XYZ file of C-alpha atoms in Angstrom:
343
model
C 0.027 0.005 0.019
C 1.340 3.364 -0.983
C 1.841 5.948 1.775
C 0.889 9.578 1.220
C 3.790 11.769 0.290
C 3.432 13.866 3.460
C 3.691 10.679 5.585
C 6.928 9.620 3.838
C 8.369 13.116 4.360
C 7.506 12.992 8.034
C 9.131 9.539 8.403
C 12.268 10.702 6.712
C 12.460 13.820 8.948
C 11.971 11.688 12.071
C 14.828 9.275 11.015
C 17.116 12.270 10.338
C 16.398 13.689 13.718
C 17.093 10.400 15.457
C 20.383 10.065 13.484
C 21.410 13.547 14.593
C 20.580 12.717 18.235
C 22.572 9.470 17.991
C 25.520 11.341 16.458
C 25.513 13.951 19.198
C 25.311 11.206 21.783
C 28.348 9.486 20.311
C 30.353 12.727 20.206
C 29.311 13.435 23.818
C 30.440 9.939 24.856
C 33.716 10.349 23.002
C 34.468 13.517 24.845
C 33.665 11.962 28.210
C 37.430 11.362 28.724
C 37.993 15.149 28.841
C 36.084 16.374 31.912
C 35.660 20.011 32.589
C 38.673 21.189 34.666
C 37.899 22.043 38.339
C 37.636 25.631 39.375
C 40.799 27.359 40.709
C 41.445 26.982 44.416
C 40.016 29.561 46.917
C 42.063 32.612 47.097
C 43.722 32.178 43.713
C 44.161 35.495 41.817
C 42.786 36.004 38.379
C 44.734 38.540 36.312
C 43.283 39.966 33.129
C 45.465 42.314 31.091
C 43.916 45.084 29.005
C 45.548 47.446 26.530
C 49.035 46.426 27.554
C 51.818 46.600 25.012
C 53.367 43.284 23.980
C 56.836 42.908 25.353
C 59.523 43.113 22.732
C 62.768 41.105 22.957
C 66.017 42.547 21.627
C 69.085 40.567 20.879
C 71.775 42.171 23.039
C 74.457 39.489 22.718
C 77.008 41.621 20.932
C 76.311 44.635 23.128
C 76.709 42.482 26.245
C 80.126 41.421 25.159
C 79.350 37.756 24.752
C 81.235 36.345 21.783
C 81.014 32.567 22.391
C 80.216 30.448 19.376
C 79.345 26.814 19.577
C 81.249 24.739 17.031
C 79.162 22.603 14.667
C 79.550 20.899 11.297
C 76.962 21.344 8.562
C 77.384 17.725 7.359
C 76.305 16.203 10.634
C 77.178 12.659 9.536
C 76.957 11.446 13.087
C 74.309 11.983 15.738
C 77.090 13.245 18.110
C 77.587 16.135 15.682
C 73.960 17.196 15.801
C 73.881 17.928 19.518
C 73.932 21.557 20.523
C 75.634 22.969 23.572
C 74.199 23.803 26.995
C 74.007 26.992 29.087
C 74.301 27.269 32.869
C 73.236 30.384 34.848
C 74.884 30.758 38.202
C 76.179 33.453 40.564
C 79.594 31.813 40.859
C 81.169 34.710 42.825
C 78.071 35.433 44.962
C 77.910 39.116 44.075
C 74.158 38.912 43.489
C 74.292 38.904 39.701
C 73.886 35.921 37.502
C 76.874 34.857 35.400
C 76.814 32.547 32.322
C 78.669 29.400 31.474
C 78.531 27.997 27.937
C 79.549 24.355 27.255
C 81.664 23.670 24.216
C 82.152 20.580 22.119
C 84.312 19.673 19.105
C 83.058 17.882 16.042
C 83.633 14.164 15.632
C 86.347 14.966 13.075
C 88.097 17.227 15.570
C 87.830 14.640 18.357
C 89.412 11.947 16.138
C 92.380 14.334 15.680
C 92.627 14.886 19.440
C 91.376 18.558 19.146
C 89.317 20.077 21.880
C 86.671 22.861 21.929
C 86.406 25.649 24.552
C 83.580 26.484 26.783
C 83.142 29.932 28.282
C 82.452 31.551 31.549
C 81.218 35.159 31.441
C 81.225 37.300 34.533
C 78.330 39.741 34.958
C 79.620 43.317 35.258
C 76.321 44.624 36.691
C 75.880 47.063 33.765
C 74.372 44.835 31.115
C 77.800 43.607 29.943
C 79.849 40.516 30.630
C 83.586 39.731 30.833
C 85.152 36.401 29.710
C 86.917 34.949 32.744
C 87.197 31.348 31.499
C 90.934 31.031 31.670
C 91.116 32.570 35.140
C 88.384 30.206 36.311
C 90.211 27.200 34.849
C 87.168 25.640 33.159
C 87.943 26.214 29.446
C 88.177 22.652 28.077
C 86.566 20.152 30.489
C 85.454 17.518 27.896
C 83.303 16.868 24.861
C 80.633 18.873 26.649
C 76.883 18.658 26.312
C 75.108 20.338 29.176
C 75.338 20.382 33.029
C 73.924 21.334 36.365
C 74.728 23.784 39.195
C 74.580 22.918 42.866
C 76.522 23.347 46.110
C 77.392 19.668 46.505
C 79.770 20.244 49.477
C 77.651 22.754 51.399
C 80.337 25.407 51.548
C 78.003 28.055 50.266
C 79.514 28.352 46.780
C 77.778 27.004 43.670
C 79.674 24.222 41.949
C 79.467 23.119 38.273
C 78.843 19.672 36.910
C 79.406 19.339 33.143
C 77.789 16.432 31.201
C 79.950 15.098 28.443
C 80.503 12.426 25.881
C 83.046 10.020 27.353
C 83.186 11.253 30.947
C 81.612 14.053 32.997
C 83.407 16.700 35.024
C 82.659 18.105 38.479
C 84.205 21.484 39.249
C 84.438 22.559 42.858
C 84.035 26.314 43.301
C 87.046 27.541 45.249
C 85.305 30.853 46.244
C 88.084 32.975 44.706
C 86.925 32.997 41.066
C 88.533 29.643 40.275
C 87.432 26.074 40.049
C 89.079 22.728 40.703
C 88.331 19.459 38.860
C 87.375 16.969 41.602
C 85.689 14.371 39.425
C 88.034 11.572 40.230
C 87.788 12.090 44.015
C 83.996 12.500 43.805
C 83.436 9.454 41.621
C 80.903 11.019 39.298
C 82.524 10.673 35.837
C 79.969 8.200 34.639
C 81.936 7.661 31.448
C 79.075 7.345 28.929
C 77.387 9.884 26.693
C 75.681 12.050 29.316
C 73.273 14.755 28.279
C 71.236 16.023 31.249
C 71.936 16.296 34.931
C 70.260 17.710 38.049
C 71.100 18.077 41.690
C 68.502 17.124 44.315
C 68.493 15.796 47.872
C 66.268 12.719 47.444
C 66.873 11.284 50.920
C 66.653 14.468 52.939
C 70.114 14.160 54.569
C 71.074 17.786 53.752
C 73.503 16.914 50.934
C 72.678 17.291 47.193
C 72.664 14.072 45.296
C 73.078 13.901 41.504
C 70.910 12.321 38.734
C 72.362 11.980 35.251
C 70.558 11.033 32.076
C 72.500 9.303 29.302
C 71.778 9.084 25.575
C 73.079 6.373 23.296
C 75.962 3.977 23.238
C 78.325 5.739 20.908
C 81.980 5.161 20.266
C 84.499 7.157 18.186
C 86.366 3.973 17.368
C 83.258 2.325 15.983
C 81.291 4.993 14.179
C 77.902 3.946 12.677
C 78.243 4.456 8.875
C 76.120 7.116 7.376
C 72.986 5.894 5.656
C 73.843 2.175 5.892
C 70.581 0.662 7.154
C 66.855 1.357 7.574
C 67.402 3.454 10.690
C 69.902 5.591 8.883
C 67.575 6.684 6.121
C 64.612 9.157 5.932
C 62.268 9.049 2.891
C 64.870 6.982 0.982
C 67.543 9.607 1.740
C 70.752 8.658 3.567
C 70.965 10.377 7.013
C 72.912 9.941 10.241
C 72.177 6.862 12.289
C 70.253 7.099 15.526
C 68.891 7.344 17.998
C 66.707 4.369 16.785
C 68.913 1.536 15.782
C 71.487 2.334 18.414
C 71.574 1.097 21.967
C 70.663 3.287 24.892
C 73.254 3.543 27.667
C 71.259 3.797 30.955
C 71.089 6.536 33.576
C 72.903 7.159 36.835
C 71.905 8.280 40.372
C 74.876 9.329 42.523
C 74.242 9.502 46.270
C 76.217 12.272 48.098
C 78.179 10.739 50.958
C 78.661 14.095 52.668
C 82.475 13.876 52.486
C 83.061 15.086 48.905
C 82.431 11.661 47.398
C 79.410 9.946 45.789
C 78.157 6.443 45.479
C 76.382 5.088 42.329
C 73.018 3.898 43.681
C 71.219 3.704 40.324
C 70.242 0.056 40.405
C 69.427 -0.030 44.100
C 67.174 2.967 43.728
C 65.537 1.589 40.580
C 66.427 4.505 38.268
C 69.209 2.957 36.163
C 67.002 2.781 32.991
C 67.169 -1.001 32.350
C 65.239 -0.550 29.090
C 68.023 1.494 27.584
C 65.981 4.481 26.598
C 67.574 7.603 25.050
C 67.809 10.071 27.927
C 68.082 13.749 27.155
C 67.258 15.846 30.292
C 66.239 15.324 33.869
C 64.609 17.377 36.682
C 63.815 16.973 40.300
C 60.352 18.042 41.539
C 57.863 16.933 44.213
C 55.026 16.039 41.865
C 52.746 14.489 44.470
C 53.359 16.913 47.357
C 54.848 14.344 49.682
C 57.817 16.523 50.638
C 60.172 14.218 48.779
C 61.626 15.154 45.364
C 60.638 12.850 42.486
C 62.561 12.447 39.215
C 61.380 13.058 35.603
C 63.616 11.998 32.738
C 62.754 13.226 29.196
C 63.687 10.537 26.664
C 64.199 10.899 22.918
C 62.077 8.617 20.625
C 61.292 6.346 23.639
C 58.918 6.650 26.686
C 59.906 9.113 29.314
C 60.294 8.161 32.975
C 58.530 9.552 36.020
C 60.064 8.140 39.171
C 58.078 8.476 42.389
C 60.279 8.886 45.479
C 59.076 6.175 47.855
C 61.032 7.679 50.845
C 63.185 4.589 51.502
C 65.924 5.261 49.112
C 63.999 3.660 46.291
C 61.840 4.941 43.403
C 58.755 3.563 41.589
C 58.504 4.211 37.843
C 54.953 5.460 37.005
C 55.362 7.116 33.637
C 52.545 5.369 31.836
C 50.291 5.429 34.831
C 50.680 9.225 35.234
C 50.309 9.986 31.542
C 53.741 11.394 31.205
C 55.548 8.630 29.372
C 54.062 9.068 25.888
C 51.696 11.464 24.164
C 47.923 11.366 24.075
C 47.923 8.939 21.218
C 50.232 6.482 23.049
C 53.218 7.244 20.936
C 56.769 7.974 22.039
C 57.912 11.620 21.556
C 61.344 13.127 20.737
C 61.475 14.714 24.230
C 64.394 17.041 24.660
C 64.156 19.647 27.507
C 61.922 20.011 30.520
C 60.146 22.933 32.176
C 58.207 22.662 35.413
C 55.505 25.049 36.612
C 52.243 25.184 38.572
């Protein structure tokens, strides 16, 4: 039996409405994993800016007297050549003004010839300019330098410098007279691998700063991975440098401060030695769960990152995946490099 045209139109309209309702319900369900954030805590200030000029940044490097140039090679045949240098800000002479230390590294070709590259320490002159005091400080050529960390490891009131390096890190003790002394051997914190990031933190609350070091890949100058030789050394059929995928990770280190100028490697005992061999780039201490104990976050390149919860007994529990900080929202590893912490 044929239905009137008006009835068929009404039925079509009804089906369309139900389809739209179903679609909205699906969308609503799909967004159920993103709840509305809670309101700010009581007493929190809300600042709204109106008609304020946008701050303008001016490059004052030359005017400030900073002439440091990080050496690099445009070919970048090896992953070691593609790493940039680090910068440390510290008031090394305790005059109330931040000074600047730049790490320096040679190229692979230079290193094979035994050539070194200089870092640079610039003293703040309090007038917007800086003076190069590297040679006086005695920290010109510590190593094949990557980055570093600043901390008063011996509690003498003077900030010391730890430089992360390819092939062995360096700890400089601040002598308090504008000079530094290499105390790496005595302290026992060389590590010896390809270290990238480092951070000081007192994880056991004994009043002495401990040291966490993130390491990158297992790389050797006497066994260089040939350029473009396998699938992990190619991109879109083009030959590129090998790594980090295809190379082995080298593990991380936690050095416990013994309070006498020496450190003990407690990485495995504490559970932060990176048994998976991920590609560590940078590390930071922060009390993420407000327990009063500093936790550790390690940003890894092309592999899951680590979040280590401080259990308070000298050990840590890795909870990167559980906390949502190991991979991105799609469950994929990221090329994590640096870290910034803020509330």
